[in-house]
Tab-separated table of N, CA and C in Angstrom:
chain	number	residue	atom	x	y	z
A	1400	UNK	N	-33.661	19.365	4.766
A	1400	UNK	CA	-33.162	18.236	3.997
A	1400	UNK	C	-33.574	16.954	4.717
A	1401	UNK	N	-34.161	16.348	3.970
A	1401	UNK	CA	-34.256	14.771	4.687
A	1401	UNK	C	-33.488	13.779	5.045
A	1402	UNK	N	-33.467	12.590	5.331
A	1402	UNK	CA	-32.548	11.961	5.616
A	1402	UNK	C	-31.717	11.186	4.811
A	1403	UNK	N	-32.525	11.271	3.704
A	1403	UNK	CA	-32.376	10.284	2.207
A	1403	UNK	C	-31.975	11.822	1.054
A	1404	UNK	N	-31.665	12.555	1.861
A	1404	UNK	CA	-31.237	13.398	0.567
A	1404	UNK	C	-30.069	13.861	0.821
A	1405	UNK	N	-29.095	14.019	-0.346
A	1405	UNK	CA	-27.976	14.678	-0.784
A	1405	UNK	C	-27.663	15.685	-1.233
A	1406	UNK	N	-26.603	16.250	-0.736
A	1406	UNK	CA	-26.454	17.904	-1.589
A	1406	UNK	C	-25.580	17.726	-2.408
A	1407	UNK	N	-26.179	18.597	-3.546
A	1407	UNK	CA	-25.582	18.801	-4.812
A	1407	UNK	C	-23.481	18.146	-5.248
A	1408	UNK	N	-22.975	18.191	-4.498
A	1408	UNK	CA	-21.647	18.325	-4.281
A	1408	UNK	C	-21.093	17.405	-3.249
A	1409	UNK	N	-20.842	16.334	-3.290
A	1409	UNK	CA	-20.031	14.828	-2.340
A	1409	UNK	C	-18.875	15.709	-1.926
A	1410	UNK	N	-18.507	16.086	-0.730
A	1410	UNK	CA	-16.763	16.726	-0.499
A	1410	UNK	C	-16.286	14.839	-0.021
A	1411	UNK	N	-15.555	14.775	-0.555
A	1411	UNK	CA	-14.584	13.690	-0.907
A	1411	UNK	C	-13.254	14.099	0.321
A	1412	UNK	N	-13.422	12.886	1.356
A	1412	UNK	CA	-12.379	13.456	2.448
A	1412	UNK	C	-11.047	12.238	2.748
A	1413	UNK	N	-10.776	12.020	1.438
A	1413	UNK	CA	-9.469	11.152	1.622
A	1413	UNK	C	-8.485	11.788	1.949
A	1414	UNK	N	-7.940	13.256	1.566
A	1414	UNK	CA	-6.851	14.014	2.205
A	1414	UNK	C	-6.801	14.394	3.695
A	1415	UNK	N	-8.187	14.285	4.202
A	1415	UNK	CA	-8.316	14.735	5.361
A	1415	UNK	C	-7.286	13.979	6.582
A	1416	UNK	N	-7.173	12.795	5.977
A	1416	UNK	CA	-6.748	12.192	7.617
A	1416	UNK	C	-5.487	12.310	7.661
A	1417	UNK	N	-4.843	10.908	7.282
A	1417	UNK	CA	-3.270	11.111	8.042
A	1417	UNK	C	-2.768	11.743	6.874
A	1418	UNK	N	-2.921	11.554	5.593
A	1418	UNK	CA	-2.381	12.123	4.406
A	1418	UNK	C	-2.491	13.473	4.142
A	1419	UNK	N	-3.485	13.857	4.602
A	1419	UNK	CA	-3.704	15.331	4.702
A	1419	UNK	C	-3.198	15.916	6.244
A	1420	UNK	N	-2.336	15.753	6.716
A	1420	UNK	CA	-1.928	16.182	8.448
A	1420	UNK	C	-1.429	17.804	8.281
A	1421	UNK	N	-1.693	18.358	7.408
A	1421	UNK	CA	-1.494	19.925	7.365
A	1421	UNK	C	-2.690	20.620	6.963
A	1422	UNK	N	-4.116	19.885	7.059
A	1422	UNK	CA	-5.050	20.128	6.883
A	1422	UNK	C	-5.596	20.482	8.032
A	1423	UNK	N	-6.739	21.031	8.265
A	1423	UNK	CA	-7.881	21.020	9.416
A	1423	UNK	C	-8.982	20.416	8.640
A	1424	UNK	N	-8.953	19.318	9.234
A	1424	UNK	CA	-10.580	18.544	8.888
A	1424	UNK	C	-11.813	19.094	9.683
A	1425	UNK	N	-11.499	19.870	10.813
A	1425	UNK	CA	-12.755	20.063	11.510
A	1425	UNK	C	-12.931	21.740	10.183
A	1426	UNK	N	-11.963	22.513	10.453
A	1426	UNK	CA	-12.132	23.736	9.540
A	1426	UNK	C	-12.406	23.476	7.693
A	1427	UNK	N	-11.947	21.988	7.277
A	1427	UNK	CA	-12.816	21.480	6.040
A	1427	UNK	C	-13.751	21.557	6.017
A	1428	UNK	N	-14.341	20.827	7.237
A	1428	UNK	CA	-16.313	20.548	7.009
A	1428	UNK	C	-16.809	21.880	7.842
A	1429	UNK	N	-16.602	22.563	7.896
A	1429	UNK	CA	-17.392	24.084	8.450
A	1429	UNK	C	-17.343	24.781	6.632
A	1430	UNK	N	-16.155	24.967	6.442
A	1430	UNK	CA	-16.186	25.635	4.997
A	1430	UNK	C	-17.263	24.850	4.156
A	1431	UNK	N	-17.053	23.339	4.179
A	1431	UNK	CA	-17.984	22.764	3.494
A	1431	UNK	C	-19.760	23.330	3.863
A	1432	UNK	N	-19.854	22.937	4.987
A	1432	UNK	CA	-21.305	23.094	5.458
A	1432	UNK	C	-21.685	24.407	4.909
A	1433	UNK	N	-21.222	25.483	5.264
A	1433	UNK	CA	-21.000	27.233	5.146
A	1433	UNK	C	-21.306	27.279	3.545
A	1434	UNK	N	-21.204	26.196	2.215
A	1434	UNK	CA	-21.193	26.191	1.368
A	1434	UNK	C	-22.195	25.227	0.654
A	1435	UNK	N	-23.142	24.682	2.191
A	1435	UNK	CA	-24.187	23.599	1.289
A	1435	UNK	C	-23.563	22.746	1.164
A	1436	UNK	N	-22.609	22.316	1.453
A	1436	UNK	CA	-21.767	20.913	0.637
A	1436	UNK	C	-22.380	19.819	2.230
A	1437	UNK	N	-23.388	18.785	1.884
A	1437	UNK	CA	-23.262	18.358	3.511
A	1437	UNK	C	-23.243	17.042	3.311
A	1438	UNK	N	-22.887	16.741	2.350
A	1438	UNK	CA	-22.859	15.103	1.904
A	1438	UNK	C	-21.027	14.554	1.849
A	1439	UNK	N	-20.757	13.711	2.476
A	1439	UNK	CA	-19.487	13.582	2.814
A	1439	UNK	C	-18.706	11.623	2.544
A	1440	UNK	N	-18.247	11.919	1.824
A	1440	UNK	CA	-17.744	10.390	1.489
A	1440	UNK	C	-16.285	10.239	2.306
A	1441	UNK	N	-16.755	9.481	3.209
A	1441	UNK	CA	-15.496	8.906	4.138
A	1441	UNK	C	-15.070	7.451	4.683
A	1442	UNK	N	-14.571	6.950	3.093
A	1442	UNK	CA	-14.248	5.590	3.200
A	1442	UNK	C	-12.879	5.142	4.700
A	1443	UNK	N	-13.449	4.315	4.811
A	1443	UNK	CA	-12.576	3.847	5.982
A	1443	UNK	C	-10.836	3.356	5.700
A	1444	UNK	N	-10.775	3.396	4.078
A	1444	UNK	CA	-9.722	2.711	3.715
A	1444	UNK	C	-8.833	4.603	3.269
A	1445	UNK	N	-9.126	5.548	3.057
A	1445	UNK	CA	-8.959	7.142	3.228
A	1445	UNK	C	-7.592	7.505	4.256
A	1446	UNK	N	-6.511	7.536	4.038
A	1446	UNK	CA	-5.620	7.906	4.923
A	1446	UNK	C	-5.052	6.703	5.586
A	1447	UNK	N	-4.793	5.636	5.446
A	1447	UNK	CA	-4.675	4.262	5.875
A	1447	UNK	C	-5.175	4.345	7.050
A	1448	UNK	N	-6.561	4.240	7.189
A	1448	UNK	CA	-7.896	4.520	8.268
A	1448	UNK	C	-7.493	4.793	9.431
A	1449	UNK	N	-7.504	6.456	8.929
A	1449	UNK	CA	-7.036	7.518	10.069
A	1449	UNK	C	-8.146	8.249	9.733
């Protein structure tokens, strides 16, 4: 994959931070990756930037 390319599927990680605190964000993006998903939207404003 290049550097300018995207996979099929954005995983969207606003639950991840403080709002999501019963989550594993590191065990999110392994499932993700494990699934092709490697494109990741992580606005800074996501969890009141946590």
């Amino acid at each position: 994959m290049a550097n300018n390319d995207y996979s099929k599927l954005i995983a969207g990680t606003m639950t991840w931070g403080k709002w999501g605190s019963g989550l594993s964000g590191k065990g999110m993006m392994h499932c993700c990756i494990d699934n092709d998903i490697t494109t990741f939207d992580h606005a800074d404003i996501y969890g009141e930037y946590s």
